[in-house]
């Protein structure tokens, strides 16, 4: 008997969550806070989601160093029915990296378990320092973050049409988790670590360890402002601004905030004595929470990006509270009722038939399209589609907030910033799904169902 991939993903995500709770106890506190808030808000939230889905909902993040690592991670996630969606160019924020997110891509699979992993790949060609580039490359080609047993399971799955039996699945989960676990002995010497960290802390985090440690797991909250307050009340050191759009009546895209990375014990090899280890610390892993809203169409996203840029420009030099006030004022230009967001084509929706329409009424189409009439007379309901992806500037803000806790001086000089989606796809040996095609497809399928149920053409 083969294991269902969504069940495998749910088991994998639960095992990862248990591992991370043991590794980073702060994460267990985050889960507590978020679940308390979600239980109290579930009835009143305007974004449709079941409490079961919310309780299980997480995303994680890993940072990889080589094409081989990314390709193999792609094979692991494929067994979990997680596919690469979207391209994120982090060089726009001065980071020598690009990313994609692995996640389920059918509504049924997402409903069963929406686990996703933001996966970053180093772009060594963007590093200005040749010395750092060579050292990081030497460390990366030497390491192997996948166990032999894991590689055997991936081959077994390939020979079984991409499936595993129950016994194989449990070996697979145990072995795959090692790749994401924290390894207390570094792969590099203390000097190599110091050199790379001086160049950029992220470079040291990617290159000096024996695993691709998961660097955070993020629960989804229905109200991030409430959750952030609860966390500060419990004494956690939160980032001073929430990334993404300001608080609104109708949530859109993604709002995220994080908690500073912890200092963790790690030992390094030394040049002096091959057998000796020196104890030290590394800061990389942190807590993060997020609130998800409606997915934006390209028109909605253009408006969002323009307003984000405007509020960024207007808040230069201001403190966090002042910058939040500026963003709130600037974002007043973004419509904030579900009706206006839908009718102005700013969000994606799933359309559902609610009752049989009044035919006579439908013939008299004034300005409104047939779809808008059907919505207006209550025959069709427009349900906003939740944004299942990430935001490059928000991701960069999360990266940065965790760098500031480190001793290094912050900005890295990178060469020729600019996207290289083909480079990421070549490394992965898979094509990335375009986010707009995905949301557009979900919306279109629902329109086709309405059309055939009501015998009208609204596609
Ligand atoms: C990834 C940061 C991005 C998000 O939620 O946008 C991210 C990282 O720090 O490796 O997780
Ligand atoms: Ni994250």
GROMACS .gro file of C-alpha atoms in nm, residues 9 47-50 53-54 56-60 82-88 100-119 218 220 251-256 290-297 301 348 350 383-391 433-436 438-440 442:
model
   75
    9UNK     CA    1   0.338   1.584   0.407
   47UNK     CA    2  -1.076   3.497   0.538
   48UNK     CA    3  -1.228   3.152   0.504
   49UNK     CA    4  -1.021   2.878   0.663
   50UNK     CA    5  -1.091   2.587   0.891
   53UNK     CA    6  -0.609   2.384   0.865
   54UNK     CA    7  -0.501   2.686   1.068
   56UNK     CA    8  -0.154   2.274   1.126
   57UNK     CA    9  -0.047   2.566   0.911
   58UNK     CA   10   0.324   2.648   0.902
   59UNK     CA   11   0.591   2.758   0.667
   60UNK     CA   12   0.961   2.702   0.713
   82UNK     CA   13   0.521   2.023  -0.278
   83UNK     CA   14   0.615   2.204  -0.599
   84UNK     CA   15   0.826   2.512  -0.670
   85UNK     CA   16   0.603   2.818  -0.706
   86UNK     CA   17   0.724   3.171  -0.773
   87UNK     CA   18   1.066   3.332  -0.817
   88UNK     CA   19   1.203   3.567  -0.550
  100UNK     CA   20   1.137   2.978  -0.462
  101UNK     CA   21   0.870   2.831  -0.235
  102UNK     CA   22   0.775   2.465  -0.237
  103UNK     CA   23   0.407   2.411  -0.163
  104UNK     CA   24   0.098   2.207  -0.256
  105UNK     CA   25  -0.066   2.333  -0.573
  106UNK     CA   26  -0.417   2.193  -0.563
  107UNK     CA   27  -0.691   2.333  -0.340
  108UNK     CA   28  -0.759   1.984  -0.204
  109UNK     CA   29  -0.395   1.928  -0.119
  110UNK     CA   30  -0.366   2.275   0.040
  111UNK     CA   31  -0.676   2.207   0.250
  112UNK     CA   32  -0.533   1.876   0.369
  113UNK     CA   33  -0.209   2.037   0.476
  114UNK     CA   34  -0.066   2.367   0.347
  115UNK     CA   35   0.295   2.315   0.463
  116UNK     CA   36   0.542   2.518   0.254
  117UNK     CA   37   0.912   2.591   0.259
  118UNK     CA   38   1.079   2.911   0.141
  119UNK     CA   39   1.398   2.780  -0.017
  218UNK     CA   40   0.605   3.011   1.108
  220UNK     CA   41  -0.029   3.151   1.069
  251UNK     CA   42  -0.648   4.161   0.471
  252UNK     CA   43  -0.442   4.129   0.152
  253UNK     CA   44  -0.123   3.936   0.073
  254UNK     CA   45   0.089   3.869   0.376
  255UNK     CA   46   0.190   4.045   0.697
  256UNK     CA   47   0.487   3.904   0.885
  290UNK     CA   48   0.232   3.567   0.971
  291UNK     CA   49  -0.119   3.669   0.876
  292UNK     CA   50  -0.244   3.583   0.530
  293UNK     CA   51  -0.496   3.778   0.323
  294UNK     CA   52  -0.634   3.778  -0.028
  295UNK     CA   53  -0.415   3.709  -0.331
  296UNK     CA   54  -0.374   4.016  -0.555
  297UNK     CA   55  -0.408   4.020  -0.934
  301UNK     CA   56   0.004   4.390  -0.700
  348UNK     CA   57  -0.849   3.682  -0.713
  350UNK     CA   58  -1.334   3.170  -0.626
  383UNK     CA   59  -1.477   3.422  -0.202
  384UNK     CA   60  -1.131   3.584  -0.193
  385UNK     CA   61  -0.850   3.335  -0.258
  386UNK     CA   62  -0.593   3.328   0.020
  387UNK     CA   63  -0.239   3.432  -0.077
  388UNK     CA   64  -0.033   3.114  -0.040
  389UNK     CA   65   0.304   3.263  -0.137
  390UNK     CA   66   0.567   3.508  -0.013
  391UNK     CA   67   0.684   3.865  -0.074
  433UNK     CA   68   0.517   2.780  -1.155
  434UNK     CA   69   0.415   3.141  -1.211
  435UNK     CA   70   0.210   3.267  -0.916
  436UNK     CA   71  -0.038   3.462  -1.130
  438UNK     CA   72  -0.175   2.959  -1.045
  439UNK     CA   73  -0.426   3.201  -0.889
  440UNK     CA   74  -0.572   3.283  -1.230
  442UNK     CA   75  -0.803   2.858  -0.961
   0.00000   0.00000   0.00000
